[in-house]
Coordinates of C-alpha atoms and ligand atoms in Angstrom, one line a residue:
M1 CA 10.9 6.1 78.1
S2 CA 8.8 4.1 80.5
D3 CA 6.3 1.4 81.5
Q4 CA 3.6 3.8 83.7
P5 CA 1.1 4.1 82.4
P6 CA 0.3 8.0 81.4
S7 CA -0.8 10.6 84.1
F8 CA -2.2 13.6 83.4
I9 CA -0.9 16.4 85.4
P10 CA -3.0 19.3 86.2
A11 CA -2.6 23.3 84.9
T12 CA -1.8 24.2 88.6
P13 CA 1.0 26.0 89.4
E14 CA 2.4 23.1 91.2
G15 CA 2.0 21.3 88.4
L16 CA 3.6 23.0 86.2
A17 CA 6.3 23.2 88.3
R18 CA 6.5 19.6 88.2
A19 CA 6.7 19.2 84.5
A20 CA 9.2 22.3 84.4
S21 CA 11.4 20.6 86.6
L22 CA 10.9 17.3 84.4
L23 CA 11.9 19.1 81.3
R24 CA 14.7 20.6 83.3
A25 CA 15.6 17.1 84.2
G26 CA 15.7 15.7 80.3
E27 CA 12.7 14.0 80.0
C28 CA 9.5 14.6 77.8
V29 CA 6.5 16.2 78.6
A30 CA 3.0 16.7 76.6
L31 CA 1.9 20.2 76.7
P32 CA -1.0 22.1 75.3
T33 CA -0.4 24.9 72.6
E34 CA -3.0 27.2 71.3
T35 CA -2.8 25.2 68.3
V36 CA -2.6 21.3 69.0
Y37 CA -0.3 19.2 72.1
G38 CA 3.0 19.0 71.7
L39 CA 5.5 17.1 73.1
A40 CA 8.0 19.1 74.8
A41 CA 11.5 18.3 75.7
D42 CA 15.0 20.7 76.0
A43 CA 15.7 21.9 72.6
L44 CA 19.5 21.9 73.5
D45 CA 19.8 19.2 74.3
A46 CA 19.9 16.6 72.1
K47 CA 19.1 13.2 74.7
A48 CA 16.3 14.9 75.2
A49 CA 14.8 15.7 72.0
A50 CA 16.7 12.4 70.5
K51 CA 13.6 10.9 73.3
V52 CA 10.7 12.8 71.1
F53 CA 11.7 10.9 67.9
A54 CA 11.7 7.8 69.6
I55 CA 8.4 8.8 71.7
K56 CA 7.1 9.7 68.2
G57 CA 8.1 6.9 65.7
R58 CA 9.4 9.9 64.0
P59 CA 12.1 9.8 61.3
L60 CA 15.3 11.5 62.2
I61 CA 15.1 13.9 58.8
D62 CA 12.4 15.7 60.4
P63 CA 13.3 18.6 62.3
L64 CA 11.4 19.8 65.2
I65 CA 9.8 23.5 66.3
V66 CA 12.0 24.9 68.8
H67 CA 9.6 27.0 71.3
V68 CA 11.0 30.5 72.9
P69 CA 9.2 33.0 74.9
D70 CA 10.0 35.8 73.1
L71 CA 12.1 37.4 70.4
E72 CA 15.4 37.5 72.6
A73 CA 14.9 34.1 73.2
L74 CA 14.6 33.4 69.9
R75 CA 18.0 35.3 68.9
R76 CA 19.8 32.0 71.0
V77 CA 18.9 29.8 68.7
A78 CA 18.1 31.7 64.9
E79 CA 20.0 34.0 63.3
P80 CA 18.0 37.8 63.5
D81 CA 16.6 38.6 60.7
P82 CA 14.7 42.0 59.8
R83 CA 11.7 40.7 58.2
L84 CA 11.1 39.5 62.4
D85 CA 9.8 42.9 63.2
L86 CA 7.6 43.4 60.8
L87 CA 5.5 39.5 61.7
A88 CA 5.4 41.1 65.7
P89 CA 1.9 41.8 65.3
L90 CA 1.4 37.6 65.2
W91 CA 3.6 37.0 68.3
P92 CA 3.4 35.3 70.1
G93 CA 0.6 33.1 68.2
P94 CA 0.1 30.2 66.3
L95 CA 3.0 31.4 63.5
T96 CA 6.5 29.5 62.6
V97 CA 9.2 30.9 60.9
V98 CA 12.0 29.2 59.5
L99 CA 15.3 30.7 59.9
R100 CA 19.6 30.1 59.8
R101 CA 20.4 28.2 62.3
R102 CA 22.5 29.5 65.7
Q103 CA 25.5 26.8 66.4
E104 CA 23.9 26.2 69.7
V105 CA 21.2 23.7 68.3
P106 CA 21.5 20.5 68.2
D107 CA 21.8 18.6 64.7
V108 CA 18.9 16.7 66.1
V109 CA 16.7 19.3 66.2
T110 CA 17.5 20.7 62.9
A111 CA 17.8 17.0 61.3
G112 CA 21.3 18.7 60.5
L113 CA 19.9 21.6 58.2
G114 CA 21.2 25.0 58.7
T115 CA 17.9 26.6 59.7
V116 CA 16.0 25.6 62.4
A117 CA 12.1 26.2 63.0
V118 CA 11.0 29.2 65.5
R119 CA 7.4 29.7 67.5
I120 CA 6.5 31.7 70.1
P121 CA 3.5 30.4 71.5
A122 CA 0.6 32.3 73.1
H123 CA -1.0 29.4 75.1
P124 CA -0.4 30.7 78.8
V125 CA 0.2 27.0 80.4
F126 CA 2.9 26.4 77.6
R127 CA 4.0 30.5 78.2
E128 CA 4.7 29.3 82.3
V129 CA 6.4 26.0 81.7
L130 CA 8.8 28.1 79.2
R131 CA 8.7 30.7 82.0
L132 CA 9.4 28.0 85.0
S133 CA 12.0 25.6 82.8
G134 CA 13.9 28.5 81.3
L135 CA 14.2 26.3 78.2
A136 CA 13.7 26.9 75.0
L137 CA 11.6 23.7 74.2
A138 CA 11.4 21.3 71.1
A139 CA 7.9 20.4 70.5
P140 CA 6.9 18.2 67.6
S141 CA 2.5 17.6 67.7
A142 CA 2.4 15.2 70.1
N143 CA 1.0 12.3 68.4
P144 CA 2.9 9.1 66.2
F145 CA 4.2 10.3 63.5
G146 CA 1.8 10.2 60.2
Y147 CA -1.5 10.5 62.3
V148 CA -4.1 13.1 63.6
S149 CA -2.7 15.7 65.9
P150 CA -3.6 15.7 69.0
T151 CA -6.4 19.0 70.0
R152 CA -7.3 17.2 73.4
A153 CA -5.0 15.6 76.6
A154 CA -7.4 12.5 76.3
H155 CA -6.2 12.5 72.3
V156 CA -2.1 12.2 73.4
R157 CA -2.7 9.6 76.0
D158 CA -4.9 7.2 73.2
S159 CA -2.4 7.6 70.8
L160 CA 1.2 7.8 72.1
G161 CA -0.3 5.5 76.2
A162 CA 2.7 4.4 77.8
R163 CA 5.4 6.0 75.4
C164 CA 4.3 9.1 76.9
P165 CA 4.1 9.2 80.2
W166 CA 3.5 13.2 81.6
I167 CA 0.7 15.1 79.6
V168 CA -0.4 18.4 81.4
D169 CA -4.1 19.0 81.1
G170 CA -4.6 22.2 79.5
G171 CA -8.4 21.6 78.0
P172 CA -9.0 21.6 74.5
C173 CA -7.3 23.6 72.0
E174 CA -8.3 27.0 71.0
H175 CA -7.1 26.6 66.9
G176 CA -6.9 23.0 66.3
V177 CA -5.2 22.8 63.7
E178 CA -0.7 23.4 63.5
S179 CA 0.8 27.3 63.3
T180 CA 1.4 28.6 60.3
I181 CA 5.0 28.2 58.7
V182 CA 6.6 30.9 56.8
D183 CA 10.6 29.8 55.3
L184 CA 12.5 33.3 56.0
S185 CA 15.9 31.8 55.7
A186 CA 16.3 33.2 52.1
P187 CA 17.6 36.5 51.5
G188 CA 14.7 38.9 50.2
R189 CA 12.4 35.7 49.9
V190 CA 9.3 34.4 52.1
R191 CA 7.6 31.1 51.5
L192 CA 4.9 29.6 52.8
L193 CA 5.4 25.7 54.5
R194 CA 2.4 24.7 56.0
P195 CA -1.3 27.1 55.7
G196 CA -2.3 27.6 59.7
P197 CA -4.9 29.8 61.5
V198 CA -2.4 32.5 60.6
P199 CA -3.9 32.6 57.0
L200 CA -1.6 33.8 54.0
E201 CA -3.4 37.1 53.5
R202 CA -2.7 38.3 56.5
L203 CA 1.0 37.5 55.7
R204 CA 0.7 39.5 52.6
A205 CA -0.6 42.2 54.3
L206 CA 2.7 42.2 56.5
L207 CA 5.5 41.0 54.5
G208 CA 4.9 41.7 51.0
E209 CA 5.4 38.6 48.0
V210 CA 4.8 35.5 49.7
R211 CA 5.4 32.5 47.5
L212 CA 3.3 29.3 47.6
P213 CA 4.4 25.6 48.8
D214 CA 5.9 24.1 45.3
R215 CA 4.6 20.5 44.8
A216 CA 7.1 19.4 43.0
T217 CA 10.4 20.4 44.8
D218 CA 8.3 19.8 48.3
Q219 CA 7.7 16.2 47.6
S220 CA 11.1 15.1 46.5
A221 CA 13.1 17.6 48.4
A222 CA 14.1 15.4 51.0
Q223 CA 11.1 16.4 52.9
A224 CA 11.9 20.5 53.0
A225 CA 8.5 19.5 55.7
P226 CA 6.9 16.3 56.4
G227 CA 3.9 18.1 57.5
M228 CA 3.2 19.2 53.7
L229 CA 3.9 15.5 52.1
D230 CA 1.1 14.4 50.3
R231 CA 0.3 11.6 52.4
H232 CA -0.1 13.2 56.5
Y233 CA -2.5 13.6 59.1
S234 CA -4.3 10.2 58.5
P235 CA -6.4 8.8 60.7
A236 CA -7.0 5.0 59.6
T237 CA -10.7 4.9 57.4
R238 CA -10.8 5.8 54.2
I239 CA -12.0 9.7 53.2
R240 CA -13.2 10.5 50.4
L241 CA -13.6 14.6 50.1
F242 CA -16.7 16.8 48.5
P243 CA -16.6 20.5 47.8
A244 CA -17.7 23.3 50.5
G245 CA -21.7 23.7 50.4
G246 CA -21.8 20.4 48.0
S247 CA -23.0 17.1 48.4
P248 CA -21.4 13.4 48.9
G249 CA -21.9 11.5 46.1
P250 CA -24.0 8.2 47.1
V251 CA -23.6 6.8 50.3
G252 CA -23.0 3.7 51.2
P253 CA -24.4 2.3 54.1
R254 CA -22.5 2.3 57.8
E255 CA -20.8 5.2 55.7
A256 CA -20.2 8.7 57.8
V257 CA -21.0 12.2 56.4
M258 CA -19.2 15.3 58.1
F259 CA -20.1 18.6 57.7
V260 CA -18.8 21.1 58.4
R261 CA -22.0 23.1 59.6
R262 CA -25.2 21.6 60.4
R263 CA -27.4 20.9 57.8
P264 CA -31.0 21.4 57.9
G265 CA -32.9 17.7 56.7
Q266 CA -29.6 15.9 57.1
S267 CA -29.1 13.8 60.3
G268 CA -29.3 10.0 61.4
P269 CA -27.1 8.0 63.2
D270 CA -24.0 8.5 60.5
V271 CA -24.5 12.3 60.3
F272 CA -22.1 14.9 62.1
H273 CA -21.4 18.5 61.4
L274 CA -17.8 20.6 62.9
S275 CA -19.3 23.4 63.8
E276 CA -23.0 24.7 65.6
S277 CA -22.4 28.4 65.1
G278 CA -21.3 27.6 61.1
S279 CA -17.8 29.4 61.7
V280 CA -14.4 27.6 60.2
E281 CA -12.8 28.6 63.4
E282 CA -14.7 26.3 64.8
A283 CA -15.5 23.5 62.0
A284 CA -11.3 23.7 62.4
R285 CA -10.7 23.4 66.0
N286 CA -13.4 20.5 66.1
L287 CA -11.6 18.6 62.9
F288 CA -9.2 16.5 64.7
D289 CA -11.4 15.5 67.3
L290 CA -14.0 14.7 64.8
L291 CA -11.9 12.2 62.9
R292 CA -10.5 10.2 65.8
R293 CA -14.1 9.5 66.7
L294 CA -15.3 8.5 63.5
D295 CA -12.1 6.8 63.1
A296 CA -12.7 4.5 66.4
R297 CA -16.2 3.8 64.2
G298 CA -14.7 1.4 62.3
H299 CA -17.1 3.3 59.5
P300 CA -16.0 2.2 55.7
L301 CA -15.5 5.4 54.5
I302 CA -15.9 9.1 56.1
H303 CA -17.3 12.3 53.3
A304 CA -15.7 15.0 54.7
E305 CA -16.7 18.5 53.1
L306 CA -14.1 20.7 52.3
A307 CA -14.4 24.4 53.8
D308 CA -14.7 27.7 52.0
P309 CA -11.0 28.6 51.5
A310 CA -10.8 32.0 53.2
G311 CA -8.7 32.2 56.3
I312 CA -8.0 29.3 58.8
G313 CA -10.1 27.5 55.8
A314 CA -6.8 27.1 53.7
A315 CA -5.8 25.2 56.4
F316 CA -8.3 23.2 57.5
N317 CA -9.0 22.2 53.5
D318 CA -4.7 21.8 53.7
R319 CA -5.2 19.3 56.6
L320 CA -8.3 17.3 55.0
T321 CA -6.8 16.9 51.7
R322 CA -3.8 14.7 53.5
A323 CA -5.8 12.6 55.4
A324 CA -7.6 11.6 52.8
A325 CA -4.7 10.7 50.4
R326 CA -3.5 7.6 49.7
Ligands
LIG1 O1 1.0 24.3 66.0 C1 2.4 23.8 65.8 O2 3.2 24.1 64.4 C2 2.6 22.7 66.6 C3 2.5 22.6 67.9 C4 3.2 21.8 68.7 O3 3.8 23.8 68.7 N1 4.1 21.5 66.3 C5 4.0 21.4 65.3 O4 4.9 20.5 65.2 O5 3.0 20.8 64.4 P1 5.5 19.0 63.5 O6 7.1 18.3 64.0 O7 4.5 18.5 64.0 O8 5.6 19.8 62.8 C6 6.4 21.2 62.1 C7 6.7 21.0 61.1 C8 7.2 19.3 60.4 O9 6.3 19.7 59.1 C9 8.6 20.0 59.7 O10 9.3 19.2 58.7 C10 8.6 21.5 59.5 O11 7.9 21.9 60.6 N2 10.2 21.6 59.6 C11 10.3 22.1 61.0 N3 12.1 22.3 61.2 C12 12.3 22.8 59.7 C13 13.0 24.0 58.8 N4 14.4 23.8 59.7 N5 12.7 23.5 57.4 C14 11.5 23.3 57.1 N6 11.0 22.9 57.9 C15 10.7 22.8 59.2
LIG2 MG1 3.0 16.9 63.4

């Protein structure tokens, strides 16, 4: 860690070469992915990975996702699984799989589990840094533990500040919510651990039966995935949810209202919407940015509309519900 103010590294060939050499030297660098910004470090260097936990204030029991360029590189950190071939149409992309780990992955990355979470990201900037560094990169979302994930370079600077001295600016993230996570570590069983941009419907079409997270065990079972904790992704401001297409209850003075799409007749200084075009994809892309902006405005309460749960709407509702949990 360092005391120097964070500096944005442009996503130019020189900038990405610099990011790759910092990573090779065991430093942490924030990088854009197609989901959210990640705080990357060499996944096979225990010391570098430990810095990620320190910067985020993340408990050591919460394992990191390892990012690799392709299936060949994936096989160097995880045990092969025949179901990976079925998922090939989704890679590179916003899908993370949990597999049996290989011993090469340090314990700090997997939190000592027998499994490792792996993902092949699609973002051209992240892919170029993978290629230039030749590393597998451990990268959690680049935010303080428990807070809203960053979907723009400025979000990383605003919430990690000098703790994260290098941030590659790749513009806003395409999906705006974190990757879908599926657990393939038990033979013959597939379990969704976190909904994301790859919808459950798509996974079922490729894999057959996919079980849903078991809330009872997942809350207690030593945090199988803290992203699944009831309270996570939380702004400081209280949030009250209202149903898709419905109306907020009584709105008090200075309370904000956040609609998924523009509503005719609904306007005012404290009324906001997430999508101009009306698509849930656009709403998901803007969700964390608007939550951060509203959090800075000091509203006593945010009334937030849930989305239609089809497609990425399930992930949108998941994050909003956790942000609202107290
Ligand atoms: O889209 C994403 O996945 C972003 C970008 C940067 O790739 N990353 C991300 O990482 O969201 P993070 O650390 O914020 O969330 C990863 C989740 C955590 O809830 C963690 O507990 C879970 O994945 N996880 C990691 N390894 C696991 C494992 N072996 N078994 C079960 N859950 C695991
Ligand atoms: Mg996170």
